[in-house]
CSV table of C-alpha atoms and ligand atoms in Angstrom, one decimal:
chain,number,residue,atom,x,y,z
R,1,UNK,CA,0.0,0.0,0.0
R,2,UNK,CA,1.1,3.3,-1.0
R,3,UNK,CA,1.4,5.8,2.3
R,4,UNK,CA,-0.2,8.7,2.2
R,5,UNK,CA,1.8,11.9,2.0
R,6,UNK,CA,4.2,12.5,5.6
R,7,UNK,CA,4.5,15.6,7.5
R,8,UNK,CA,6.9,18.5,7.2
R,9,UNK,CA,7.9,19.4,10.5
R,10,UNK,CA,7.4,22.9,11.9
R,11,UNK,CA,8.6,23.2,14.9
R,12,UNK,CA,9.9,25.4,16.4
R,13,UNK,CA,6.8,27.5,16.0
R,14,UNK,CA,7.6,29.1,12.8
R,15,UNK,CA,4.3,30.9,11.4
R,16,UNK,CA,5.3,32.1,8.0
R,17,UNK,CA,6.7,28.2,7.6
R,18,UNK,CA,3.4,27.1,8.6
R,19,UNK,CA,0.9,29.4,6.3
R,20,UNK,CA,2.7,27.4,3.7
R,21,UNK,CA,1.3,24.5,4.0
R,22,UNK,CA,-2.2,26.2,3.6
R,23,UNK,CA,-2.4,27.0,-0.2
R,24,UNK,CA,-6.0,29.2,0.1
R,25,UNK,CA,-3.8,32.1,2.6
R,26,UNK,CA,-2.4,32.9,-0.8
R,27,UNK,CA,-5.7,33.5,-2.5
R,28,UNK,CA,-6.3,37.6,-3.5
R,29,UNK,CA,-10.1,38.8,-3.6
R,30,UNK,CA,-11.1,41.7,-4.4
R,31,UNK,CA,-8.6,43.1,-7.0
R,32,UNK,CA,-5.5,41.7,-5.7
R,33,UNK,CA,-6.5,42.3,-1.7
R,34,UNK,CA,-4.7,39.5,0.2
R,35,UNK,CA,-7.1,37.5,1.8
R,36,UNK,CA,-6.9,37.7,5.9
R,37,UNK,CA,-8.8,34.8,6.7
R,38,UNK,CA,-10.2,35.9,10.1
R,39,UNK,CA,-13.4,33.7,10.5
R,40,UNK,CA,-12.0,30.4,12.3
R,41,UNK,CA,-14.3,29.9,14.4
R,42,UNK,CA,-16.5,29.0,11.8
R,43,UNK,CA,-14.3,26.6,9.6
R,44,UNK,CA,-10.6,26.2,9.2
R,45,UNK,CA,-8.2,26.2,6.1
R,46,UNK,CA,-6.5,23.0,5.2
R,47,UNK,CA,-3.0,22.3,5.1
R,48,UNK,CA,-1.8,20.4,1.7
R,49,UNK,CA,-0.9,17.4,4.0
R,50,UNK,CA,-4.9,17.0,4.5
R,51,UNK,CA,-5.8,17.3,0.5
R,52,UNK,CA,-3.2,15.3,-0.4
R,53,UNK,CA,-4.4,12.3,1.6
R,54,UNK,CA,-7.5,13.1,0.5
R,55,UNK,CA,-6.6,12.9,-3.4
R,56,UNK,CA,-4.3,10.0,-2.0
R,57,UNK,CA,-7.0,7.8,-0.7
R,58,UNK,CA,-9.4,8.3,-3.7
R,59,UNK,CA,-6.7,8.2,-6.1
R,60,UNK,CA,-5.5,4.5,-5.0
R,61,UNK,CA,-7.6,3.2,-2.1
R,62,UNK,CA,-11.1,3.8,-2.5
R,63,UNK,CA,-13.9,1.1,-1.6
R,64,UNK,CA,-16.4,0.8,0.8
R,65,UNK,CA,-14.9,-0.7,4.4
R,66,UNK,CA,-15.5,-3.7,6.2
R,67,UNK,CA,-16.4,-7.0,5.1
R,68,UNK,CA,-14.5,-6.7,2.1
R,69,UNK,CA,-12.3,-9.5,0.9
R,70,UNK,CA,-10.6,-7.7,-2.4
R,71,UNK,CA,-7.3,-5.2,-1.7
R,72,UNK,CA,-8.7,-1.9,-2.1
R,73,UNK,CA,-10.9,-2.7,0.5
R,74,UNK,CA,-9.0,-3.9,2.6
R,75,UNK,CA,-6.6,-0.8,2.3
R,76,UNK,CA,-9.4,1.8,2.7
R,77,UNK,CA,-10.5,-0.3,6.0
R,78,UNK,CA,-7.1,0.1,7.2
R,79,UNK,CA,-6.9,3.8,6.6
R,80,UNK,CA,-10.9,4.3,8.1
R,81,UNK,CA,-9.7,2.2,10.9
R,82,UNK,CA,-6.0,3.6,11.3
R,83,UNK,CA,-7.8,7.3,11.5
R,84,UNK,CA,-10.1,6.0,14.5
R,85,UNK,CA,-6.3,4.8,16.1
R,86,UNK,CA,-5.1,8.4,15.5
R,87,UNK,CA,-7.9,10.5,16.6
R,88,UNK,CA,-7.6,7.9,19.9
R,89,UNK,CA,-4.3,9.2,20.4
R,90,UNK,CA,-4.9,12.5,19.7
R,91,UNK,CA,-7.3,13.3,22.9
R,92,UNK,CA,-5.7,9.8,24.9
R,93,UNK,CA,-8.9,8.2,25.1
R,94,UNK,CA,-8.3,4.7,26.8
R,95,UNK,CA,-9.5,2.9,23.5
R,96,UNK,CA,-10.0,3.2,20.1
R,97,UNK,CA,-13.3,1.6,20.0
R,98,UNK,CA,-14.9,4.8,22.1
R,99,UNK,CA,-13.8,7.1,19.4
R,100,UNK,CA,-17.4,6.9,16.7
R,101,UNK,CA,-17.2,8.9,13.5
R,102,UNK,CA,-20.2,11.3,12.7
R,103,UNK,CA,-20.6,13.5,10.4
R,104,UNK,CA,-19.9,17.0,12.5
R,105,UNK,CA,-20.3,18.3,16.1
R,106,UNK,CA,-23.9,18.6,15.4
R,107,UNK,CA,-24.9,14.8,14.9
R,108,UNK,CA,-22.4,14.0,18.1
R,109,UNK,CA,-24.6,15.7,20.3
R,110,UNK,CA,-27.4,14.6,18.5
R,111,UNK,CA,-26.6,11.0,19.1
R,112,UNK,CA,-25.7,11.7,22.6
R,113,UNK,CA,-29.3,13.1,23.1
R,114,UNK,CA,-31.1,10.1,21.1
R,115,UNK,CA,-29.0,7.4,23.3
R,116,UNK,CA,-30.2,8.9,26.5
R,117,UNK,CA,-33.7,9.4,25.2
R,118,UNK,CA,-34.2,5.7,24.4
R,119,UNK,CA,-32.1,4.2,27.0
R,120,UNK,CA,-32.9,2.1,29.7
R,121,UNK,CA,-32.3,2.9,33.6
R,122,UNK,CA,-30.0,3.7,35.3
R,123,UNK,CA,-29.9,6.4,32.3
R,124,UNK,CA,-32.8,6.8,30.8
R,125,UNK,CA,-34.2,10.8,30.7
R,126,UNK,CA,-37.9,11.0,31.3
R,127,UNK,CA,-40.3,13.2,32.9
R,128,UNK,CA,-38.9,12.9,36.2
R,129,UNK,CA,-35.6,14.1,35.5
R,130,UNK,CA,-34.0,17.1,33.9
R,131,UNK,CA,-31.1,18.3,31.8
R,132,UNK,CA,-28.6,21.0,32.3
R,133,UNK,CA,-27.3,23.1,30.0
R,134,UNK,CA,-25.7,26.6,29.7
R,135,UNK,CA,-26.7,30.2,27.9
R,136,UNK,CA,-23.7,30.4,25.6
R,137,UNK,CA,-24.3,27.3,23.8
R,138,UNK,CA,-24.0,26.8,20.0
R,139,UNK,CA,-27.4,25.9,19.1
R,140,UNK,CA,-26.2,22.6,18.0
R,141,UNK,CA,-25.8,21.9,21.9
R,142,UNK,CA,-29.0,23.3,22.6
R,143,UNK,CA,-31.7,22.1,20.4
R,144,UNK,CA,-30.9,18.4,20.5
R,145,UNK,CA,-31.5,19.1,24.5
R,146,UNK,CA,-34.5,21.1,23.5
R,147,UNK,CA,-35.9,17.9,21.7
R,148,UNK,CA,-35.4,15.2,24.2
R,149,UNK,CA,-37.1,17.5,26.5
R,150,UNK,CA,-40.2,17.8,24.7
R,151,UNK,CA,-40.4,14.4,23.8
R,152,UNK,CA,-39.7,13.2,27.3
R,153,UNK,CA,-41.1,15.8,29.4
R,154,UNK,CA,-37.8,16.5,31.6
R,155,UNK,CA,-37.1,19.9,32.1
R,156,UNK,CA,-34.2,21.8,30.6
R,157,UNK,CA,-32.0,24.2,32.8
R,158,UNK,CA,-29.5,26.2,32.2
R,159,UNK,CA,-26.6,28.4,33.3
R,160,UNK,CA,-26.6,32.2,33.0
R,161,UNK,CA,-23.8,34.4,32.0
R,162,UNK,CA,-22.2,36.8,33.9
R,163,UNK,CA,-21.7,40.8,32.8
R,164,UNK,CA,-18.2,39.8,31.7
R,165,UNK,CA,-19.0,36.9,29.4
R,166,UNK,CA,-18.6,33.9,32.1
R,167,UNK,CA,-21.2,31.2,33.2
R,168,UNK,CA,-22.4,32.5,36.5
R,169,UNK,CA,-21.8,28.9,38.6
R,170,UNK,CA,-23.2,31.0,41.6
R,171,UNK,CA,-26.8,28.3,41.9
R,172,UNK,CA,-24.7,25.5,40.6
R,173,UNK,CA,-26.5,23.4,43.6
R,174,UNK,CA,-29.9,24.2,42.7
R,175,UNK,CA,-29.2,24.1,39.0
R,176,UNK,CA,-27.5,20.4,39.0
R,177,UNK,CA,-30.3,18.3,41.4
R,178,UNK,CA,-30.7,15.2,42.3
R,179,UNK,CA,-32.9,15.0,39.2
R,180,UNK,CA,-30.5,15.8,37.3
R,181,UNK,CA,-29.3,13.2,34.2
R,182,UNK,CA,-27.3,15.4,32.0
R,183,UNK,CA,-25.4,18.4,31.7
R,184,UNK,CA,-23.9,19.3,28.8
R,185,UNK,CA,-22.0,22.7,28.3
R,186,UNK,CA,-19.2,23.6,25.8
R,187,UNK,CA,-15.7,23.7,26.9
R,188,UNK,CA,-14.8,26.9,24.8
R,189,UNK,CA,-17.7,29.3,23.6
R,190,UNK,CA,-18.0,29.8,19.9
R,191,UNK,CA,-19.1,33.5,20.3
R,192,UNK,CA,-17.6,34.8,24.1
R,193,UNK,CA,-14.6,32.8,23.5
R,194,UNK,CA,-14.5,31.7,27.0
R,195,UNK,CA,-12.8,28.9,28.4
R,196,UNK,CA,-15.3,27.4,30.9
R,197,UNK,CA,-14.6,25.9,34.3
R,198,UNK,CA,-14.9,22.1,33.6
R,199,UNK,CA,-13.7,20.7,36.8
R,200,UNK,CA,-16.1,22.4,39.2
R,201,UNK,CA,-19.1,21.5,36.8
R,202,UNK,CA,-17.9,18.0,36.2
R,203,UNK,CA,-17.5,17.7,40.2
R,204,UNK,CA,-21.0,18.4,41.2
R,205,UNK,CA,-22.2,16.6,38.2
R,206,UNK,CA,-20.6,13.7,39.5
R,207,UNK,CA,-21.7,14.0,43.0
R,208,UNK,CA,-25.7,13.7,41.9
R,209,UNK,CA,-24.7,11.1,38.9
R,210,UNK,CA,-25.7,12.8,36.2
R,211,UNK,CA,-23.6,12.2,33.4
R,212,UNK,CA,-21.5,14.9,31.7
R,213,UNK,CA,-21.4,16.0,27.6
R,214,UNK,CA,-18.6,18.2,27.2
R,215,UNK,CA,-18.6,20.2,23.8
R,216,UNK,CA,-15.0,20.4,23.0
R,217,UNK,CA,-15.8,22.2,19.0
R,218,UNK,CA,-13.8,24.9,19.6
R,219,UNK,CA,-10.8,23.4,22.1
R,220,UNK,CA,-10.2,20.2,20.2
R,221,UNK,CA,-8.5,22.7,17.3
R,222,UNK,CA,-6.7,24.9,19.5
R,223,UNK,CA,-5.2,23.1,23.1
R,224,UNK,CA,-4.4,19.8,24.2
R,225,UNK,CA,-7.5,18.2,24.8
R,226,UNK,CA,-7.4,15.0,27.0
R,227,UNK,CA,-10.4,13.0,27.5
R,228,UNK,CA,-9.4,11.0,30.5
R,229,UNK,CA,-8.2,14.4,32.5
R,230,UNK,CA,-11.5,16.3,31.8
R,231,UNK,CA,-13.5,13.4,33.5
R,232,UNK,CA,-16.4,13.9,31.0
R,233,UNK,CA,-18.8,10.6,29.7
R,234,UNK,CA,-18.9,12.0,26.2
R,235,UNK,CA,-17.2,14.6,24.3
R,236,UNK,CA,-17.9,15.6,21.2
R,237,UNK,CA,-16.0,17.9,18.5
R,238,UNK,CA,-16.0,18.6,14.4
R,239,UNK,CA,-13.5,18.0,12.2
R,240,UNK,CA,-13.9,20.6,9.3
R,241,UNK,CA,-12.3,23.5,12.7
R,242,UNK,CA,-9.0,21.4,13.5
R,243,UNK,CA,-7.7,21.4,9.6
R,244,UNK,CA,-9.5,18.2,8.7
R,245,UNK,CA,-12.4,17.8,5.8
R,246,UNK,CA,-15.8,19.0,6.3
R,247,UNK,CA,-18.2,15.9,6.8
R,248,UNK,CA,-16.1,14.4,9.6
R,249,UNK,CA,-17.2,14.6,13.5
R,250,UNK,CA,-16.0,12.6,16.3
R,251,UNK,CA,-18.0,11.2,19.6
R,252,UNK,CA,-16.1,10.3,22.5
R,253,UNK,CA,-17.8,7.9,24.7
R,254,UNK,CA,-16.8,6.0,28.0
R,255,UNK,CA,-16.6,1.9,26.6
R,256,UNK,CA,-19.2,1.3,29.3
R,257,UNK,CA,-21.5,3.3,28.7
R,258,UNK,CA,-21.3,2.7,24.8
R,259,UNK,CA,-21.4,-0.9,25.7
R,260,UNK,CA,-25.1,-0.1,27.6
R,261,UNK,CA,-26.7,2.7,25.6
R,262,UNK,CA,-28.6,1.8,22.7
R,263,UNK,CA,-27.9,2.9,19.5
R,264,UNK,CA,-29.8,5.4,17.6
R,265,UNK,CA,-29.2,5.0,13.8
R,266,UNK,CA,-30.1,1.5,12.0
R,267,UNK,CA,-28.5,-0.1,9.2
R,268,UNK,CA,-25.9,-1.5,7.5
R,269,UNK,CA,-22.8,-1.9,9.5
R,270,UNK,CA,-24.4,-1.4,12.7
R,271,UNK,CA,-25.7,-4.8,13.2
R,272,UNK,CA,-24.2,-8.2,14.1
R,273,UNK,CA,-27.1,-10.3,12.9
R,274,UNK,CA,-30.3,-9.1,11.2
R,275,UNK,CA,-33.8,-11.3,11.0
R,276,UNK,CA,-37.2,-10.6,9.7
R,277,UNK,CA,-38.0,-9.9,13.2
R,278,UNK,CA,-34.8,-8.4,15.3
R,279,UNK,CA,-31.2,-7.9,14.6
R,280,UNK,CA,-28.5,-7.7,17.4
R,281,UNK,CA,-26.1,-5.0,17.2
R,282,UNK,CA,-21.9,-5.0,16.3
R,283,UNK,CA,-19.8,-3.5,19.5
R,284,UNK,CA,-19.3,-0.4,19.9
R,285,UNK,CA,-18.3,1.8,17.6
R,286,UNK,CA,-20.1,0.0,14.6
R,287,UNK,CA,-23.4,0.1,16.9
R,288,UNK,CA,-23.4,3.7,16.1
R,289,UNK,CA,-21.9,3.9,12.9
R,290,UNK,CA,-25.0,2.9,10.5
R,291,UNK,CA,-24.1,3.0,6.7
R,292,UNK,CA,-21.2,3.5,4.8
R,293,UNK,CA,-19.2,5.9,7.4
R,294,UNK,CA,-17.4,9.0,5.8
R,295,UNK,CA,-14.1,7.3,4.7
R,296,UNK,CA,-12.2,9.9,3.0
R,297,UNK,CA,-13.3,12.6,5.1
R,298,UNK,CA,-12.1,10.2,8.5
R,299,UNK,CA,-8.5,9.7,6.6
R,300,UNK,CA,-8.3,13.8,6.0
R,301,UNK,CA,-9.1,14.0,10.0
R,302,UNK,CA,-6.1,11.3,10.7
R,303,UNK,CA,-3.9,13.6,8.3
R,304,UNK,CA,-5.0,16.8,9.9
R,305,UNK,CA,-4.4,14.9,13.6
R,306,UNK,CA,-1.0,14.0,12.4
R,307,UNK,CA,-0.4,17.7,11.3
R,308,UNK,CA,-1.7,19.2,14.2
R,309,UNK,CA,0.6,16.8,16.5
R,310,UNK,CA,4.0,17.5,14.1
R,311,UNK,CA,3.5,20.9,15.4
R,312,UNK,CA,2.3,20.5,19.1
R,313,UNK,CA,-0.8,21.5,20.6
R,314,UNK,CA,0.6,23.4,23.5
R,315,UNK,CA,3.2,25.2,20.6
R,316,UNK,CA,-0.5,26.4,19.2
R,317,UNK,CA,-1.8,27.0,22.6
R,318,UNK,CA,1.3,29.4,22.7
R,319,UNK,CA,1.1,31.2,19.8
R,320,UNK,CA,-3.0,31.9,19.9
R,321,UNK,CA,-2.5,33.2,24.1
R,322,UNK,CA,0.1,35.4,22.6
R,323,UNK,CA,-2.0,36.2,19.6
R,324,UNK,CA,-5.3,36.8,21.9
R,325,UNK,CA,-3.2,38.9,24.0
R,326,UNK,CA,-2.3,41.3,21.7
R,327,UNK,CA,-5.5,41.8,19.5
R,328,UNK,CA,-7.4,42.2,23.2
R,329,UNK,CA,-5.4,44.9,23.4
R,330,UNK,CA,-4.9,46.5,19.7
R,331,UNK,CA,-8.9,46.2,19.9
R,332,UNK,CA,-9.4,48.2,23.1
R,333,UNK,CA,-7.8,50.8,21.1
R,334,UNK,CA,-10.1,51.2,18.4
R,335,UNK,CA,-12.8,54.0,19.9
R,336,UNK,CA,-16.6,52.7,20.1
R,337,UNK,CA,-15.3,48.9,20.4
R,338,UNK,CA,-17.0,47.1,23.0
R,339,UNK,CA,-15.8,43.3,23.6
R,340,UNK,CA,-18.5,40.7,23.8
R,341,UNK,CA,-17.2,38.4,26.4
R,342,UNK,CA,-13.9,38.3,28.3
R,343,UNK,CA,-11.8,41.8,27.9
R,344,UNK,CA,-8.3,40.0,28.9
R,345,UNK,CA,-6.9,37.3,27.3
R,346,UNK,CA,-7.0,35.0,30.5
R,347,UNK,CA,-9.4,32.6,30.2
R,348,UNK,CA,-10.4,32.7,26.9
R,349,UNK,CA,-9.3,31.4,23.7
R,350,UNK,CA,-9.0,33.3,20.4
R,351,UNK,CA,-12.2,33.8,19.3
R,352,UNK,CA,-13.4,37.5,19.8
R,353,UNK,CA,-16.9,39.2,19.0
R,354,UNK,CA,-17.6,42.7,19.3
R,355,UNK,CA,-20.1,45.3,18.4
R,356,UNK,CA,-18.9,49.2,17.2
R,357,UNK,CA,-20.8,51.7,18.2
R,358,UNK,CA,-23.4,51.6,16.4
R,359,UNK,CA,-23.2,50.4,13.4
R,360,UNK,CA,-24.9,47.4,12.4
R,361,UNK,CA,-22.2,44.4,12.4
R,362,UNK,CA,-23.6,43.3,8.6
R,363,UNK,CA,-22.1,46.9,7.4
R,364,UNK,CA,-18.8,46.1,9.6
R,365,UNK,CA,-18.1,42.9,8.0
R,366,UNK,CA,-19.3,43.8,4.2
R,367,UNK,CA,-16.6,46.8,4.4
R,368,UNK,CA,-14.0,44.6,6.3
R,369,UNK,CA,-14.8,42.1,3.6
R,370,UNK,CA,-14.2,44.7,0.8
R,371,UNK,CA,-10.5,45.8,2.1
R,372,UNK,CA,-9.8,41.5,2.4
R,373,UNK,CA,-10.5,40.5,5.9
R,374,UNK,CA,-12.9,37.5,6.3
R,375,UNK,CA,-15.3,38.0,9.6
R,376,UNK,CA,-18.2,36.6,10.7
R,377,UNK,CA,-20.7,38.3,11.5
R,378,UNK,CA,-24.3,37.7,13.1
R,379,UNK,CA,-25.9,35.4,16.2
R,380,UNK,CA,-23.1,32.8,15.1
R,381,UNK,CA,-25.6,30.1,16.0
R,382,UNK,CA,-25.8,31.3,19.5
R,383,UNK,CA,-28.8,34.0,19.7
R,384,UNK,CA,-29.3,33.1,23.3
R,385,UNK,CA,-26.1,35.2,24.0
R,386,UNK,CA,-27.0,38.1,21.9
R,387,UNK,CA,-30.5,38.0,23.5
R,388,UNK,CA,-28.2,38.1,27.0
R,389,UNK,CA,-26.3,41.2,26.2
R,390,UNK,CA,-29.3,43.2,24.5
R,391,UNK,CA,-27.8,42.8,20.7
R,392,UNK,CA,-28.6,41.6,17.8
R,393,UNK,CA,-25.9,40.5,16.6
R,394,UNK,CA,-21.6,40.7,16.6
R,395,UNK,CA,-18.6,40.6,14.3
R,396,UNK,CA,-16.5,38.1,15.0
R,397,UNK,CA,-12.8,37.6,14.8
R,398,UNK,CA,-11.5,34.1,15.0
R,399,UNK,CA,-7.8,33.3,15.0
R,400,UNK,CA,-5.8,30.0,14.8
R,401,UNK,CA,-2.5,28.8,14.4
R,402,UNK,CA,-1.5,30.3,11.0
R,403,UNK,CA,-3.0,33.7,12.1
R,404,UNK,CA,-0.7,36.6,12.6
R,405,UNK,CA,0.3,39.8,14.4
R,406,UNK,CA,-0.1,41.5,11.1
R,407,UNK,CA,-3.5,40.2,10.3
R,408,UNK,CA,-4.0,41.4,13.9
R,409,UNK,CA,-3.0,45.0,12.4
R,410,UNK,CA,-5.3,44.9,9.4
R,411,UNK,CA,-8.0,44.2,11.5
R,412,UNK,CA,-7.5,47.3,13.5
R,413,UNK,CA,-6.5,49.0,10.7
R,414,UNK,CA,-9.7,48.0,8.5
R,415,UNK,CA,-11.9,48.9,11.7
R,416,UNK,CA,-10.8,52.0,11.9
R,417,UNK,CA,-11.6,52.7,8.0
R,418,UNK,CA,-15.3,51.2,8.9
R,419,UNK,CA,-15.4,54.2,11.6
R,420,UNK,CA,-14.3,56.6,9.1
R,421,UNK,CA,-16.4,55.3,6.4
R,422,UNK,CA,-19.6,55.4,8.5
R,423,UNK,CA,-18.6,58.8,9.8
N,1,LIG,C1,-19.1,25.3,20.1
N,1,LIG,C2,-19.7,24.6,18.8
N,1,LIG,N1,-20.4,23.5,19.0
N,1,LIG,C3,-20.9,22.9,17.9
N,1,LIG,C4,-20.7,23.4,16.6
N,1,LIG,C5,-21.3,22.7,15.5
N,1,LIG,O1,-20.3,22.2,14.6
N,1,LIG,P1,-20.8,21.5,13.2
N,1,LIG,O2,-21.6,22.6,12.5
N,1,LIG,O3,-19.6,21.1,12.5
N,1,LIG,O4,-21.7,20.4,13.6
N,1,LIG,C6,-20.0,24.6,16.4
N,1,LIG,C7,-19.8,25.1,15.1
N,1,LIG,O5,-19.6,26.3,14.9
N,1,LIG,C8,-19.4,25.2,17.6
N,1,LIG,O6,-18.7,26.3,17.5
């Protein structure tokens, strides 16, 4: 078998070395404008090392996994299989078999939710029992909640925010009961950027026995993430963020509790036997694996773990703190800017959303977007936030590990031509 294209090393952190491995940072838009690809929150770019094992794998290895008897198919169950091993050691889970492939983020949590909602006791959520969650969700950690609660009748609660963009853990005793079965709450938030404060949730979760569903989207790219240290049941995170393909997602499970729940989507690959009237089910991870899985997109996620790892998660932790640090403060310069979330860069990762004066973030991005620099702007799939702080909406900047003190300039810089251009 051919192997799929290796790794150039990058260390030590050498960021113009590393934007060279991401051929769209070259692109120009708008008459010749360089792109600044500020919007990283929402997607990241992809190093050639991930498209070339993606051309890799459907240039020479492409069939459909499992079962097969012929080469290619047993090379493109290898590779499948080999990306489970890798995304394993990427967050140290214990096994392989609790890493299951999704599609994104969303369909983790989605399947977390469905598990619970059909399981038996001890974990079983009906109308007796309730689910926690938090106000600065991405609404892909919200509305799955949202549903089992309305189909079970067990009542969703939540934790507010404080005035500086933190969850307010002040009622953490009334808000996680006895009653409670879940909580669920992301790790870093998509829009505030804050890094929340795992270890006293996950304690008091544990002391009731209410099983935790940490949303790690928007750590998993960014910091070491270790599944065994945060003490979490599941976790759940999206590949298309941390350099890998769209169409890839990951669920972390503890094997017990994989081993227990049931699964949620039938088919093919799922099943150990099938009759006219049951089928058992294939261990966990197939259980929750129905259908042909997303091979390609689980070998770019291997590529883009093996990438990420050449260069060292706490060598990116390093360079975003030092990159957060300094656009906190080049953006408290820029008159009218108020930061949505954490003002320092303790704490929080390097995501920030702001509002200017008073112009409407839509007009902020469009004339950011005209001088080159890629924002987001909007409720960033978390309007529960925006409905907190009395806005409609933010512009967001996102960095990651390619992102530069210069780009933090032409941010400034380009702000300061929206003031001047809306007078
Ligand atoms: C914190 C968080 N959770 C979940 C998601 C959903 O990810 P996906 O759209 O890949 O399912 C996102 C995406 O922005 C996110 O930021």
């Amino acid at each position: 078998m051919t192997q799929l294209p290796g790794l150039l090393s990058a260390a030590p952190y050498d960021v113009e070395a590393i934007r060279k491995d991401f051929p769209l940072l070259d692109r120009q838009v708008h008459d010749g404008k360089k792109v600044v690809y500020l919007d990283n929150a929402a997607t990241s770019q992809k190093p050639r090392q991930v498209l070339d094992a993606l051309s890799a794998y459907y240039e020479r290895h492409n069939a459909n996994v499992h079962r097969g008897v012929h080469v290619l198919a047993e090379e493109a169950t290898a590779l499948y299989e080999g990306a489970r091993d890798k995304v394993a050691a990427f967050i140290n889970a214990p096994s392989r078999d609790e890493v299951i492939f999704t599609k994104n983020a969303s369909e983790s949590l989605n399947l977390v939710a469905n598990m619970l909602g059909w399981a038996d006791e001890p974990y079983r959520v009906d109308g007796d029992t309730e689910i926690v969650i938090t106000e600065m969700e991405h609404h892909s950690n919200i509305v799955p909640w949202q549903l089992l609660a309305q189909r079970t009748g067990a009542k969703l609660k939540w934790f507010g925010l404080t005035d500086d963009g933190r969850l307010d853990l002040s009622a953490i005793d009334q808000i996680i009961t006895e009653k409670t079965k879940v909580v669920s709450f992301t790790l870093v938030s998509n829009i505030l950027g804050t890094f929340n404060p795992v270890e006293a949730i996950v304690r008091r979760a544990q002391s009731v026995g209410a099983l935790v569903v940490v949303d790690a989207s928007q750590a998993a790219p960014h910091m070491l993430l270790d599944v065994q240290a945060l003490q979490a049941d599941f976790v759940a995170f999206t590949g298309h963020k941390m350099c890998g393909p769209t169409g890839i997602g990951v669920l972390w499970g503890r094997q017990e509790l994989l081993e227990d729940l049931p699964p949620f989507l039938g088919g093919g690959e799922m099943i150990e036997t099938v009759s006219m009237h049951s089928s058992t089910y294939a261990p966990a991870p197939h259980k929750f694996e129905a259908g042909t899985p997303p091979i390609a997109q689980a070998v770019g996620l291997g590529a883009a773990v093996d990438y990420l790892t050449a260069i060292g998660m706490e060598n990116i932790a390093d360079h975003e703190r030092m990159l957060t640090e300094y656009a906190v403060g080049e953006l408290a310069r820029v008159p009218d800017l108020r930061i949505i979330g954490p003002t320092t860069a303790e704490d929080r990762g390097a995501t920030i959303s702001f509002t200017l004066g008073d112009i409407h973030p839509h007009d902020v991005g469009q004339v950011l977007d005209e001088q080159g620099i890629a924002v987001r702007v909007g409720h960033h799939c978390a309007r529960p936030v925006c409905l907190r702080y009395g806005i409609p909406a933010t512009t967001r900047a996102s960095f990651y590990l390619y992102s530069t003190r210069a780009e933090v300039d032409a941010l400034a810089e380009g702000l300061e031509y929206v003031r001047n251009f809306f007078g």
